[in-house]
mmCIF file of C-alpha atoms in Angstrom:
data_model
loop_
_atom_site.group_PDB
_atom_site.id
_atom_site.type_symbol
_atom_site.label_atom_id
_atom_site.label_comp_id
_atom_site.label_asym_id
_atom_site.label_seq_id
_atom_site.Cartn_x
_atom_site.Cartn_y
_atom_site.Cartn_z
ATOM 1 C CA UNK A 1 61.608 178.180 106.620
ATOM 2 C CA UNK A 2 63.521 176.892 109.454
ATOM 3 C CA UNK A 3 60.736 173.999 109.366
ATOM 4 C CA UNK A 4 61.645 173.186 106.140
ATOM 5 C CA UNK A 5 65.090 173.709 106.286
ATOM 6 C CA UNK A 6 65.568 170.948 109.147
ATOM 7 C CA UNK A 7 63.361 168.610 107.595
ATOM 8 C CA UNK A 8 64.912 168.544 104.264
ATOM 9 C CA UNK A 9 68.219 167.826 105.783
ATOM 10 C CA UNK A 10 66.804 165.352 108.344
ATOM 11 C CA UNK A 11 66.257 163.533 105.453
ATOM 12 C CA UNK A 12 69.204 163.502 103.995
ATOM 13 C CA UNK A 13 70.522 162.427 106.786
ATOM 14 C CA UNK A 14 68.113 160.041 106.893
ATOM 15 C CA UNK A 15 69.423 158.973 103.266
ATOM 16 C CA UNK A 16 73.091 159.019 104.416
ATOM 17 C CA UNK A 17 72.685 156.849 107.205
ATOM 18 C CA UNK A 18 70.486 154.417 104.924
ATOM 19 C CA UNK A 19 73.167 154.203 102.246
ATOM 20 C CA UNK A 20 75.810 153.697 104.616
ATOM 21 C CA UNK A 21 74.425 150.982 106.509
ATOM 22 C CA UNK A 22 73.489 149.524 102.896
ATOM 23 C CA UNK A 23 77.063 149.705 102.041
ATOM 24 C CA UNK A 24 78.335 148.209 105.554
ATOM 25 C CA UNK A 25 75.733 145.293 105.030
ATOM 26 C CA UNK A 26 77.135 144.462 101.325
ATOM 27 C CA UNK A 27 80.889 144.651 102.676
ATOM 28 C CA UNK A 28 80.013 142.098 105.407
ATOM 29 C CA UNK A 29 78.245 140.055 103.273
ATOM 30 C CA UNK A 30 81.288 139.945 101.083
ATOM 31 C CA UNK A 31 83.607 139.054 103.406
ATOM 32 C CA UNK A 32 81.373 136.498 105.317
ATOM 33 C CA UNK A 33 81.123 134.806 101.222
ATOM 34 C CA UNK A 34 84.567 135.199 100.981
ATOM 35 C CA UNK A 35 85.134 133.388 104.552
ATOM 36 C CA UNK A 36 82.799 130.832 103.580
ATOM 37 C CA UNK A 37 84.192 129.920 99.973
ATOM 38 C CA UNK A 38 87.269 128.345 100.186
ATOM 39 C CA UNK A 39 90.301 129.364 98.433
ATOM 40 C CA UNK A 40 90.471 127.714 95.528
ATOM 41 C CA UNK A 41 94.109 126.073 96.293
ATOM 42 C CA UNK A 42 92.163 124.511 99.317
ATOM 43 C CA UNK A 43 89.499 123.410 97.259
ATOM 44 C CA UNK A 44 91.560 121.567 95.016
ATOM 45 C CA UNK A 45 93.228 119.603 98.178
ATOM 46 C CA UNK A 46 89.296 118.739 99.426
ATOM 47 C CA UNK A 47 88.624 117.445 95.944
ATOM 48 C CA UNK A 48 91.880 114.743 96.243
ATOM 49 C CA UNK A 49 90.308 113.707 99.345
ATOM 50 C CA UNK A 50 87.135 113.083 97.742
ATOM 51 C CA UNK A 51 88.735 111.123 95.027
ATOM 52 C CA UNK A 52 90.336 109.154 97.859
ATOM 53 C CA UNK A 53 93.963 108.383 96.064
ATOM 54 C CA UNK A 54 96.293 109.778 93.314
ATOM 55 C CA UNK A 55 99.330 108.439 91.824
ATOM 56 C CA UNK A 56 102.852 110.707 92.070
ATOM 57 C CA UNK A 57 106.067 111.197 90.731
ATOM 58 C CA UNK A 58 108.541 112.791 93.109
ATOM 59 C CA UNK A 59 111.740 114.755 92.317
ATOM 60 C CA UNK A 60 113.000 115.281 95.869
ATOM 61 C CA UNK A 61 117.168 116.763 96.486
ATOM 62 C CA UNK A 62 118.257 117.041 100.465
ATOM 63 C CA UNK A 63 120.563 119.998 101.152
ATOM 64 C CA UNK A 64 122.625 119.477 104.095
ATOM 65 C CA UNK A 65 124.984 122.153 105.399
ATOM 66 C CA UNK A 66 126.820 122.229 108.311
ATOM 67 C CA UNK A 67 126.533 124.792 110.816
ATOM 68 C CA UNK A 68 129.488 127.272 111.819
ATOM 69 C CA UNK A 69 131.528 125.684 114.724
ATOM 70 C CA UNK A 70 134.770 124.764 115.146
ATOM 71 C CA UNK A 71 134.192 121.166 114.884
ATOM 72 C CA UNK A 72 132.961 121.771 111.066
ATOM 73 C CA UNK A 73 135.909 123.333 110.294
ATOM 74 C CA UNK A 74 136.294 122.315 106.781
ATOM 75 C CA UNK A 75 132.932 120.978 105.922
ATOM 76 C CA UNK A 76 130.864 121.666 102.599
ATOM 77 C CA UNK A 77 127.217 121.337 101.652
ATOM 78 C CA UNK A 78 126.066 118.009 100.721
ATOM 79 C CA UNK A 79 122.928 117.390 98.015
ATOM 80 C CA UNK A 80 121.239 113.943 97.217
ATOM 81 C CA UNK A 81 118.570 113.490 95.048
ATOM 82 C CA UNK A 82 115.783 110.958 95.390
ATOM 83 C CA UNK A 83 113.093 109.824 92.634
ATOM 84 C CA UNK A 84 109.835 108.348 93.980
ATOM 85 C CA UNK A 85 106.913 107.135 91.649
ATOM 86 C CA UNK A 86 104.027 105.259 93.521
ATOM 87 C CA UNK A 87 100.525 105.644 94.969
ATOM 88 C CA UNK A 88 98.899 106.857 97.878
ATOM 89 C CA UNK A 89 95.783 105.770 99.441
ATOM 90 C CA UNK A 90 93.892 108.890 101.714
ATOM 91 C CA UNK A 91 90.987 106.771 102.850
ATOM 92 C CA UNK A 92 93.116 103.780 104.221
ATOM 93 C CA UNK A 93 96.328 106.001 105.140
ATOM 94 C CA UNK A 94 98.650 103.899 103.147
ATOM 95 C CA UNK A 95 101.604 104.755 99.923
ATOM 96 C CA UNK A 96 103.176 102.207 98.037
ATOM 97 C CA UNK A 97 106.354 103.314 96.126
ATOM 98 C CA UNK A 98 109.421 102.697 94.500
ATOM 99 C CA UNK A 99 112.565 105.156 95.461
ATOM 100 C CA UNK A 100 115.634 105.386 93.411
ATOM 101 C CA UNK A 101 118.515 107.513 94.605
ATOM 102 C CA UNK A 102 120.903 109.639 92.126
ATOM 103 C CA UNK A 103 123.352 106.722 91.910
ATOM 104 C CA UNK A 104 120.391 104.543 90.258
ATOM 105 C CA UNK A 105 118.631 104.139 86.986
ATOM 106 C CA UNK A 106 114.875 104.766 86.791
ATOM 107 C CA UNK A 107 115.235 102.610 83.811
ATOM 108 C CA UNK A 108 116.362 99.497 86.191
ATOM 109 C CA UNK A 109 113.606 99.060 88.423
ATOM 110 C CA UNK A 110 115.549 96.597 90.148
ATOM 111 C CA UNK A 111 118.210 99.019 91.127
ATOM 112 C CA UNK A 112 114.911 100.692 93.496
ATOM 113 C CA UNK A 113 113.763 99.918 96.702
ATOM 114 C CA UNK A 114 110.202 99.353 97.125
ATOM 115 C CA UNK A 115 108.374 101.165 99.933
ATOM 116 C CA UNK A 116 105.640 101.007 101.456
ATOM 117 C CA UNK A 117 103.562 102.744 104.704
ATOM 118 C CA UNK A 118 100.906 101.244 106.478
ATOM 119 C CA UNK A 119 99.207 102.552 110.004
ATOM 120 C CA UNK A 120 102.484 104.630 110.193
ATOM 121 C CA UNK A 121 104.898 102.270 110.009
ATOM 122 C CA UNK A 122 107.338 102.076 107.118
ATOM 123 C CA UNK A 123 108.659 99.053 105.203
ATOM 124 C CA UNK A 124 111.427 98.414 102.510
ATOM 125 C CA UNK A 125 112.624 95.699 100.218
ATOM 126 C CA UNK A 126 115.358 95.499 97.386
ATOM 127 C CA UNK A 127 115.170 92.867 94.716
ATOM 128 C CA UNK A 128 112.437 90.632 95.834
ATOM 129 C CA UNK A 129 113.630 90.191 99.338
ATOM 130 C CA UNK A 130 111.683 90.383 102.668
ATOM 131 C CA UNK A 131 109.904 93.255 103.864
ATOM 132 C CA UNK A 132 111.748 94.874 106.636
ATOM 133 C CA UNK A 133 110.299 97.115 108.959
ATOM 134 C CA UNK A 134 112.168 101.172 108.695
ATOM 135 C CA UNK A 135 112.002 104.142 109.708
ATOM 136 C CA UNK A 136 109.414 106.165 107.599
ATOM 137 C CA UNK A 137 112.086 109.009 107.006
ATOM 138 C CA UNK A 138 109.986 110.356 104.250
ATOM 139 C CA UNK A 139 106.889 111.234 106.890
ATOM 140 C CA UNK A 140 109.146 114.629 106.375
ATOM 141 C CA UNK A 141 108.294 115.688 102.776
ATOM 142 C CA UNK A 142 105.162 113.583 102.975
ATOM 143 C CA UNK A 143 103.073 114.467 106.090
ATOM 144 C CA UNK A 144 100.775 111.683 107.399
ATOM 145 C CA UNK A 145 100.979 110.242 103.856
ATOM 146 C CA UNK A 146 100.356 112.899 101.771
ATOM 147 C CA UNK A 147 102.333 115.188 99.552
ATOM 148 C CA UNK A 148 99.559 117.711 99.760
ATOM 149 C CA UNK A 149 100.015 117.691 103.424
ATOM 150 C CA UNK A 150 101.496 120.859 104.033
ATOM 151 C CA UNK A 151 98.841 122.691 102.440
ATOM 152 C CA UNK A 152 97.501 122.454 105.977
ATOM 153 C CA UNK A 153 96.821 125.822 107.577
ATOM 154 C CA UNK A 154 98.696 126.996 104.407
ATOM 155 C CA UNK A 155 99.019 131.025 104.604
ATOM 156 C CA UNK A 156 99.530 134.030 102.295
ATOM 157 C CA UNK A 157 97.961 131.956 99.419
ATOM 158 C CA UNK A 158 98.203 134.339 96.268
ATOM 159 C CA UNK A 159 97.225 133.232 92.484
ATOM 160 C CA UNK A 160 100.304 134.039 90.706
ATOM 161 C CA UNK A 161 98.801 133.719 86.544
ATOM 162 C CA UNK A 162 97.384 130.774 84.635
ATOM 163 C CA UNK A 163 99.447 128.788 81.838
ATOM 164 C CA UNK A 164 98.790 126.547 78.867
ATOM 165 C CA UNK A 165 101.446 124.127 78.083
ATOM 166 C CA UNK A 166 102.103 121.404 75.422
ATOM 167 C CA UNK A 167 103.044 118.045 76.508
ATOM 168 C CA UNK A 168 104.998 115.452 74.331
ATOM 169 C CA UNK A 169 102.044 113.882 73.367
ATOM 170 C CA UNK A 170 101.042 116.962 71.693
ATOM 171 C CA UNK A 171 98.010 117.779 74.199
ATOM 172 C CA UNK A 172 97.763 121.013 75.597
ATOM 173 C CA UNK A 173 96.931 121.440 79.843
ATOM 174 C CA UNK A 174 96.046 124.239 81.221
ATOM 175 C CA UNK A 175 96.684 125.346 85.248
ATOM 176 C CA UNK A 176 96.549 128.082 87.638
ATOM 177 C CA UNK A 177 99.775 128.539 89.885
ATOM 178 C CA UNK A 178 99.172 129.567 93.766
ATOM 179 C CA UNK A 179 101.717 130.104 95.965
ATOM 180 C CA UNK A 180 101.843 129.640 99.985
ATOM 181 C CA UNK A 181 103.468 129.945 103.140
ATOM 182 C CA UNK A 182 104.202 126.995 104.947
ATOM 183 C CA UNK A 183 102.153 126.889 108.377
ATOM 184 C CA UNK A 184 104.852 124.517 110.646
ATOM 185 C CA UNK A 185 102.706 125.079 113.769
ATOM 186 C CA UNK A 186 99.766 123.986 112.190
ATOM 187 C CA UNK A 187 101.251 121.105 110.598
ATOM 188 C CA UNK A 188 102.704 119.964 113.859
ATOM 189 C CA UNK A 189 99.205 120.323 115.095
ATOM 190 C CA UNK A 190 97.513 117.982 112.311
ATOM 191 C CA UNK A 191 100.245 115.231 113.111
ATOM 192 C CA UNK A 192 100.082 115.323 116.481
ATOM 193 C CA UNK A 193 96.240 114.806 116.599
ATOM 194 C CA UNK A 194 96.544 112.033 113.571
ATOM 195 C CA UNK A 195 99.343 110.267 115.682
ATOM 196 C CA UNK A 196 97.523 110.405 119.131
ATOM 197 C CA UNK A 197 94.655 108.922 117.228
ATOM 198 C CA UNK A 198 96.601 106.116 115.885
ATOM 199 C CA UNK A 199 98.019 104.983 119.315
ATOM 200 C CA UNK A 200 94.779 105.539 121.000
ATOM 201 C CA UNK A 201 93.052 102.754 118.630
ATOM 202 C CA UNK A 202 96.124 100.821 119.464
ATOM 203 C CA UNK A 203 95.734 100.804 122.879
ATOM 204 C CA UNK A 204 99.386 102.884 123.368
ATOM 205 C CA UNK A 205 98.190 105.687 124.276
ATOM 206 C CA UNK A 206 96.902 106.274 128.198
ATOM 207 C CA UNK A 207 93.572 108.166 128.363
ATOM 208 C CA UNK A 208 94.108 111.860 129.219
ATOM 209 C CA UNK A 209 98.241 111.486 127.505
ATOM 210 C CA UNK A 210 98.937 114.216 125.244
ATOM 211 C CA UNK A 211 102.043 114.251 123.149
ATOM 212 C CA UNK A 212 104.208 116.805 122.642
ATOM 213 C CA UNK A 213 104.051 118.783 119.002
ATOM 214 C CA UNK A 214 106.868 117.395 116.884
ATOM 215 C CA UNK A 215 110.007 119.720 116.456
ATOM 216 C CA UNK A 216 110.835 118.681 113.050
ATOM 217 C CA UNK A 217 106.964 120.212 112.337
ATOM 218 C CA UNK A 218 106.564 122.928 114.814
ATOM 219 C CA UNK A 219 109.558 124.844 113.359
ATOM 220 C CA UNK A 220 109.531 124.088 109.878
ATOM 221 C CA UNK A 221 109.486 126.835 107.090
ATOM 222 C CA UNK A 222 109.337 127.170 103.561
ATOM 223 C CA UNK A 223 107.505 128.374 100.609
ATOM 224 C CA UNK A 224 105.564 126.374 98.292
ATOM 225 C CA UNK A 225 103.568 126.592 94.979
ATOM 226 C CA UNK A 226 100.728 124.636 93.757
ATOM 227 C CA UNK A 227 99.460 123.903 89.863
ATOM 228 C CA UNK A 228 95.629 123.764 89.604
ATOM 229 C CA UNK A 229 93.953 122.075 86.521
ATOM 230 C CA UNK A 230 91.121 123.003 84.492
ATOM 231 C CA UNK A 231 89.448 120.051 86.491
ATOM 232 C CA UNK A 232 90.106 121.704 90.129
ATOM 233 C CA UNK A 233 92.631 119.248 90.625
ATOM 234 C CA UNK A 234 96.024 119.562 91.576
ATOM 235 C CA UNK A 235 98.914 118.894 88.805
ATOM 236 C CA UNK A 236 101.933 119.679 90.476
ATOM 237 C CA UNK A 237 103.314 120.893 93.787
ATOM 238 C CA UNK A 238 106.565 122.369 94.082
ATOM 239 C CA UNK A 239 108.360 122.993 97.812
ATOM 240 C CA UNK A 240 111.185 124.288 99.378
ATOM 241 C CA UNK A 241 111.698 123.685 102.960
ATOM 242 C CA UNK A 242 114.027 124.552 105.917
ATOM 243 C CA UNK A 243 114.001 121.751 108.452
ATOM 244 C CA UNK A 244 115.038 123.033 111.968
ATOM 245 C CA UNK A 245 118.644 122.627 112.567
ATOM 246 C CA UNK A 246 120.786 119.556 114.752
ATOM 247 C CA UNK A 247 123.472 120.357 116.917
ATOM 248 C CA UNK A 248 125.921 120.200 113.848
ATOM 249 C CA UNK A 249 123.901 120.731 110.492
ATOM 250 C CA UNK A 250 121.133 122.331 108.675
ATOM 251 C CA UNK A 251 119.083 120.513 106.158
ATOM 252 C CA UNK A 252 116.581 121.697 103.859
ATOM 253 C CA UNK A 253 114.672 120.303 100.816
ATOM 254 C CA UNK A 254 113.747 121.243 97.065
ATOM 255 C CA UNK A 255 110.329 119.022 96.357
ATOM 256 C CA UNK A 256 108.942 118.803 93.065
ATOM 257 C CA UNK A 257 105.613 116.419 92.708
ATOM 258 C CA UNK A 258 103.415 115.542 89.856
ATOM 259 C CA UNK A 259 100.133 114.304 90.609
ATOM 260 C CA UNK A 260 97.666 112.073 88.191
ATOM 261 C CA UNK A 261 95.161 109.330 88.097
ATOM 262 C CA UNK A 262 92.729 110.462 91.109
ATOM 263 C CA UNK A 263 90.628 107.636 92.569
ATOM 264 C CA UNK A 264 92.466 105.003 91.103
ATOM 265 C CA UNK A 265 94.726 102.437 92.948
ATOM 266 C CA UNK A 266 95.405 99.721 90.841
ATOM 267 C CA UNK A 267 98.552 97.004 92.073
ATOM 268 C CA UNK A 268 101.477 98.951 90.452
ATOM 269 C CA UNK A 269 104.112 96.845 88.454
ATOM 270 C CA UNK A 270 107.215 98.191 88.810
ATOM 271 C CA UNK A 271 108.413 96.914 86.275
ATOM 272 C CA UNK A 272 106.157 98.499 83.757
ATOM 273 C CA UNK A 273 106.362 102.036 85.842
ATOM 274 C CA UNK A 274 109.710 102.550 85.216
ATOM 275 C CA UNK A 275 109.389 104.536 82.257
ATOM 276 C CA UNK A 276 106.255 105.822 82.809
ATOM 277 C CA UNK A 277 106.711 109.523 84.413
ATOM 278 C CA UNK A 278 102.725 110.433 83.985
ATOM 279 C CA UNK A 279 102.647 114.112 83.027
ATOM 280 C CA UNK A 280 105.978 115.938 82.830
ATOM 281 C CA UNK A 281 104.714 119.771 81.970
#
């Protein structure tokens, strides 16, 4: 009896241990699918860089507050709003757009400054004139040339419900929303690298030189939510971010962007853009 008794619980034992290793092995398997399938917000970034470009519409408004020191004494909040339409082209780093503020008329593209961003460097013109060289203040809401940019080391992505809306047109477009955490350390990362890169192949940059991570990256925050189509692509992006602070002022940003027309960069007439949002959902 005691024969039997031992060997009939040896095996289940034997059973136990079988099913539990079974049930380890499927939870690792799980997670190493789960590790190895991107999410599905990231997905839809790596298909827009397989398509190469997109065409946007930007609603952008710049909060600045001052900060609480004597020297502010008296002070309010400040908000301008900014309207960009234009391309951008992933594969040769370069955005061509047209930027009206809140004084201007999207329906006078004349009243719009044309801008443009090649290897980095920023240009403007008004009314036909000259291109000028700038400062490419908008690297800010568009890192290294792309609106999609801060989707870079992106955290606590959640799926927050799909929609089906009704545009003017009377077609319907359906979309998942995600929403994410801001990664500033990550970003500053990416635009670091991309920038030592760029002055490496042009000869400005000493072998062995690394540059420091940029502030206005590095401490960033902010919360953002992405609009994935039926298609995997991205429709819209909306963002809200906190800049780090100066000595006398904060500044943060509200960034709405619609994106359309992947892997197409025709010339773009301004003049026939003006009225021409793309999708407004």
């Amino acid at each position: 009896m005691v024969r039997a008794y031992l060997r009939s619980h040896i095996g289940v034992r034997t059973y136990v241990l079988a099913l539990v290793c079974v049930l380890l092995l499927a939870g690792l398997v799980l997670r190493l699918i789960g590790t190895l399938q991107p999410h599905p917000a990231l997905a839809a970034w790596d298909r827009v860089h397989q398509a190469g470009s997109y065409h946007f519409h930007a609603d952008i408004t710049q909060i600045t507050t001052p900060l609480a020191s004597v020297t502010n004494v008296g002070r309010t909040s400040t908000r301008n709003a900014f309207y960009l339409q234009g391309a951008t082209n992933l594969q040769e780093e370069t955005m061509q757009m047209r930027l009206w503020s809140e004084e201007s008329s999207v329906l006078l593209p004349g009243n719009g400054m044309e801008m443009r961003v090649e290897d980095g460097q920023a240009y403007a013109r008004q009314g036909g004139q000259e291109w000028e060289a700038v400062d490419n203040a908008l690297g800010a809401f568009a890192p290294g040339g792309d609106f999609l940019g801060y989707l870079v080391g992106a955290r606590d992505l959640h799926e927050v419900g799909s929609e089906t809306r009704t545009l003017p047109t009377g077609e319907t477009v359906s979309f998942t929303r995600y929403t994410f955490t801001i990664n500033g350390p990550a970003l500053a990362v990416q635009m670091r690298e991309r920038l030592e890169r760029q002055l490496t192949e042009q000869g400005e940059l000493p072998p062995g030189v690394a540059l420091d991570m940029p502030k206005s990256y590095a401490e960033m925050t902010g919360t953002g939510e992405l609009w994935v189509g039926d298609n995997g692509l991205p429709l819209r992006q909306i963002l809200n971010i906190q800049f780090p602070p100066d000595e006398d002022e904060a500044t943060s940003a509200e960034i709405s962007i619609n994106f359309s027309r992947y892997g197409q960069i025709p010339a773009i007439s301004w003049w026939s853009v003006a009225g021409n949002w793309g999708l407004k959902i």
